[in-house]
Amino acid sequence: MKQEDFFKNLVAHCKEYGFIFPSSEIYDGLSAVYDYGQLGVELKNNIKQYWWKAMVQYNENIVGIDSAIFMHPTIWKASGHVDAFNDPLIDNKDSKKRYRADVLIEDYMAKIEEKIAKEVEKAKKRFGEAFDEAQFTSTNPRVLKYKEEFAEIDKRYVKALEDNNLADIKQIILDLGIVCPISGTRNWTDVRQFNLMFSTQMGSVNEDASTIYLRPETAQGIFVNFLNVQKTGRMKIPFGIAQIGKAFRNEIIARQFIFRMREFEQMEMQFFVRPGTELEWFKYWKEKRMQWHKALGLGEENYRFHDHEKLAHYANAATDIEFNFPFGFKEIEGIHSRTDFDLSAHQKYSGKKLQYFDYELNESYVPYVIETSIGLDRMFLSIISKAYKEEVLEDGSERVVMSIPAFLAPYKFAILPLTKKDGLPEKAREIMDKLKMQFMCQYDEKDAIGKRYRRQDAIGTPYCITIDYQTLEDNTVTIRERDSMSQKRINCNDIAAEANFAF
Ligand code: ATP
């Protein structure tokens, strides 16, 4: 199946079964805003819990908070978001479509990378076992030509971004011959800057109402609470503060479903360290976070690092963990060494000391910070895009199955009495009532059993429990596993033990 078709089917499936709906759908939707349905909210909550456990519960030196979305407007002055949270945008005069200029260039560069990967793939097939990738990519003339082209564009592009030279960014687009995908022309406007923060008024709508912003990241809520948490929690450096919450960005181009939204959720952790040790901790969190992603079982080959060459104004090292989404490798999590930029800026703007007294060194300092920042919605998308499968079974019939990792699945068990009579529903209810105290379960007695299995496959329920006449005699049920479709009989009392949802 073509990737585009796959993605369309996935989006349609999410809507059909209650994972994700377009926001305000009866009013024709609101661009780049989505609602999570009855199944989506369960999966989302499970992802949050999985992250929270890994970060807060398993690390004695990390605690969580939940700060407000509205914050003092000066916070965004201090953080640099008022002056520098801009995307360069460009319009095509013929199609009237708007694009992010940096994304146009980066997509062009990604295509060169794809060409290199294709050459490597071809050579791998040709040379078989004897293939040496490092040697091939450093000697093959075609690969070298692509690499050179890539490096040249990269150098020019990074310089233009660093100098904030919008004219040169446009010139790069023209020189590379990048065309608008809709009109196919190169008739571009100049590049302009556009601030991504949403603003609103707080207080009555008169002169003393002040402009406040919807937070574009959750991190600042952590920084401004740094001393509150450190003091009340008696935290010793190194320690971390974690938070899950909504963030808002007025994205210029909003597409690719829940990959780029205007209202989304982040799971962030700021780790406060002694100045001078930040690069060691950066390395530590880089590895740790990658391990966490890989442990999910979506396939190790679907993750890679993308180290940043052009660093944001606050960072001295940065990397993205990229995931192989249906539309290619894209950022799912950012890990940044933010130096003491944020705390120092808040110190300056608030006039309050934000320092830590280190008893071992017998001195005070503004701690340095390592940030791990992952998009909850992107994590959701990564899981469902690998889970969604259209399968043809041995008997020629077809099924759609969501192979969501069992511990994250919205429902853990489906309780299915074989018929609606003869005491089977009552027995099924008895089993349901026991299991539901511990697990999300769904009861279903409508339609033939095969059809019910298909419905559960489509929503990713790992186990179906079927209650039949034998159950009434010997208290055993059939347990059917989603992915293998294998079935066996077990005692009713062993159902919970049979399934392992631990993480
Ligand atoms: P991008 O380059 O894709 O715009 P970013 O580098 O601006 O992302 P960060 O500011 O590092 O992203 O935000 C941290 C994480 O928040 C990202 O890794 C991503 O998972 C998530 N995120 C950022 N913007 C969005 C968005 N518009 N919709 C959904 N998730 C987002």
Short mmCIF file of N, CA, C and O and ligand atoms in Angstrom, two decimals, residues 85 87 100 216-217 249 251 258-266 268 308 314 320 331-334 336 371 373-379, ligand 1:
data_model
loop_
_atom_site.label_atom_id
_atom_site.label_comp_id
_atom_site.label_asym_id
_atom_site.label_seq_id
_atom_site.Cartn_x
_atom_site.Cartn_y
_atom_site.Cartn_z
N PHE A 85 10.36 34.08 19.00
CA PHE A 85 9.69 32.81 18.72
C PHE A 85 8.98 32.92 17.37
O PHE A 85 7.77 32.97 17.27
N ASP A 87 8.67 32.03 13.10
CA ASP A 87 8.94 31.14 11.98
C ASP A 87 9.02 32.00 10.72
O ASP A 87 8.21 32.92 10.55
N ARG A 100 6.25 27.33 5.47
CA ARG A 100 7.39 27.73 6.30
C ARG A 100 8.62 27.61 5.41
O ARG A 100 8.91 26.53 4.88
N PRO A 216 3.51 28.58 24.93
CA PRO A 216 3.90 27.78 23.77
C PRO A 216 4.76 26.58 24.17
O PRO A 216 5.13 25.77 23.32
N GLU A 217 5.10 26.48 25.45
CA GLU A 217 5.82 25.31 25.97
C GLU A 217 5.54 25.26 27.47
O GLU A 217 5.23 26.28 28.09
N ARG A 249 0.57 26.75 19.87
CA ARG A 249 1.41 27.46 18.89
C ARG A 249 0.56 27.73 17.65
O ARG A 249 -0.07 26.82 17.13
N GLU A 251 0.75 27.58 14.56
CA GLU A 251 1.57 27.03 13.48
C GLU A 251 1.08 27.56 12.13
O GLU A 251 -0.13 27.63 11.89
N ILE A 258 -2.21 14.78 13.71
CA ILE A 258 -1.84 15.27 15.03
C ILE A 258 -0.34 15.49 15.18
O ILE A 258 0.15 15.71 16.28
N PHE A 259 0.40 15.46 14.06
CA PHE A 259 1.84 15.72 14.16
C PHE A 259 2.11 17.19 14.46
O PHE A 259 2.96 17.53 15.27
N ARG A 260 1.39 18.06 13.79
CA ARG A 260 1.60 19.50 14.02
C ARG A 260 0.24 20.15 14.30
O ARG A 260 -0.56 20.38 13.41
N MET A 261 0.02 20.41 15.57
CA MET A 261 -1.28 20.96 15.98
C MET A 261 -1.10 22.36 16.54
O MET A 261 0.01 22.77 16.86
N ARG A 262 -2.23 23.07 16.66
CA ARG A 262 -2.14 24.41 17.26
C ARG A 262 -2.35 24.32 18.77
O ARG A 262 -1.91 25.19 19.50
N GLU A 263 -3.01 23.29 19.21
CA GLU A 263 -3.15 23.03 20.65
C GLU A 263 -2.69 21.59 20.85
O GLU A 263 -3.25 20.69 20.23
N PHE A 264 -1.68 21.40 21.66
CA PHE A 264 -1.14 20.05 21.82
C PHE A 264 -0.64 19.87 23.25
O PHE A 264 -0.75 20.77 24.08
N GLU A 265 -0.11 18.68 23.52
CA GLU A 265 0.35 18.43 24.88
C GLU A 265 1.82 18.04 24.87
O GLU A 265 2.27 17.29 23.98
N GLN A 266 2.53 18.54 25.85
CA GLN A 266 3.95 18.21 25.98
C GLN A 266 4.20 17.47 27.29
O GLN A 266 3.49 17.68 28.28
N GLU A 268 7.40 17.32 29.59
CA GLU A 268 8.74 17.91 29.67
C GLU A 268 9.37 17.67 31.03
O GLU A 268 8.68 17.59 32.05
N HIS A 308 21.77 18.81 16.50
CA HIS A 308 21.62 20.14 15.90
C HIS A 308 22.98 20.78 15.66
O HIS A 308 23.83 20.74 16.53
N TYR A 314 19.55 29.71 23.47
CA TYR A 314 19.75 29.34 24.86
C TYR A 314 20.56 28.06 25.04
O TYR A 314 20.80 27.66 26.17
N ASP A 320 17.59 15.94 18.43
CA ASP A 320 16.20 15.48 18.34
C ASP A 320 16.22 13.96 18.29
O ASP A 320 17.13 13.38 17.68
N GLU A 331 10.94 14.76 14.01
CA GLU A 331 11.16 14.90 15.46
C GLU A 331 9.97 14.42 16.30
O GLU A 331 8.83 14.81 16.06
N ILE A 332 10.32 13.63 17.32
CA ILE A 332 9.28 13.24 18.30
C ILE A 332 9.64 13.83 19.67
O ILE A 332 8.77 14.14 20.47
N GLU A 333 10.94 13.99 19.93
CA GLU A 333 11.39 14.51 21.23
C GLU A 333 12.65 15.35 21.03
O GLU A 333 13.50 15.01 20.21
N GLY A 334 12.74 16.43 21.81
CA GLY A 334 13.95 17.26 21.76
C GLY A 334 14.69 17.16 23.09
O GLY A 334 14.06 17.14 24.15
N HIS A 336 17.71 19.14 25.07
CA HIS A 336 18.49 20.37 24.93
C HIS A 336 19.29 20.66 26.19
O HIS A 336 18.78 20.48 27.29
N GLU A 371 17.06 19.69 29.29
CA GLU A 371 15.63 19.53 29.08
C GLU A 371 15.34 18.32 28.20
O GLU A 371 16.02 18.12 27.19
N SER A 373 12.01 17.03 26.13
CA SER A 373 10.69 17.55 25.79
C SER A 373 10.07 16.71 24.68
O SER A 373 10.56 16.68 23.55
N ILE A 374 8.99 16.04 25.04
CA ILE A 374 8.38 15.14 24.05
C ILE A 374 6.93 15.53 23.84
O ILE A 374 6.24 15.94 24.78
N GLY A 375 6.47 15.45 22.61
CA GLY A 375 5.08 15.77 22.29
C GLY A 375 4.22 14.54 22.51
O GLY A 375 4.47 13.50 21.92
N LEU A 376 3.23 14.69 23.38
CA LEU A 376 2.35 13.55 23.69
C LEU A 376 1.59 13.10 22.44
O LEU A 376 1.44 11.91 22.18
N ASP A 377 1.14 14.08 21.65
CA ASP A 377 0.36 13.74 20.47
C ASP A 377 1.23 13.05 19.41
O ASP A 377 0.80 12.14 18.73
N ARG A 378 2.49 13.50 19.32
CA ARG A 378 3.40 12.84 18.36
C ARG A 378 3.70 11.41 18.82
O ARG A 378 3.83 10.50 18.01
N MET A 379 3.80 11.23 20.13
CA MET A 379 4.02 9.89 20.68
C MET A 379 2.81 9.01 20.34
O MET A 379 2.95 7.86 19.94
P1 ATP B 1 9.18 21.31 15.05
O1 ATP B 1 10.57 21.57 14.56
O2 ATP B 1 8.59 20.02 14.54
O3 ATP B 1 8.24 22.49 14.89
P2 ATP B 1 10.09 22.08 17.63
O4 ATP B 1 11.56 21.84 17.49
O5 ATP B 1 9.56 23.45 17.52
O6 ATP B 1 9.28 21.10 16.63
P3 ATP B 1 10.12 21.82 20.47
O7 ATP B 1 9.93 23.27 20.69
O8 ATP B 1 11.46 21.20 20.73
O9 ATP B 1 9.61 21.43 18.99
O10 ATP B 1 9.00 21.04 21.28
C1 ATP B 1 9.21 19.80 21.93
C2 ATP B 1 8.28 18.73 21.41
O11 ATP B 1 6.93 19.18 21.38
C3 ATP B 1 8.57 18.30 19.99
O12 ATP B 1 9.58 17.32 19.95
C4 ATP B 1 7.24 17.77 19.53
O13 ATP B 1 7.10 16.39 19.89
C5 ATP B 1 6.24 18.57 20.30
N1 ATP B 1 5.64 19.61 19.44
C6 ATP B 1 6.17 20.80 19.11
N2 ATP B 1 5.32 21.50 18.33
C7 ATP B 1 4.22 20.71 18.15
C8 ATP B 1 2.99 20.85 17.45
N3 ATP B 1 2.71 21.96 16.79
N4 ATP B 1 2.10 19.83 17.50
C9 ATP B 1 2.36 18.70 18.19
N5 ATP B 1 3.51 18.51 18.87
C10 ATP B 1 4.42 19.50 18.86
#
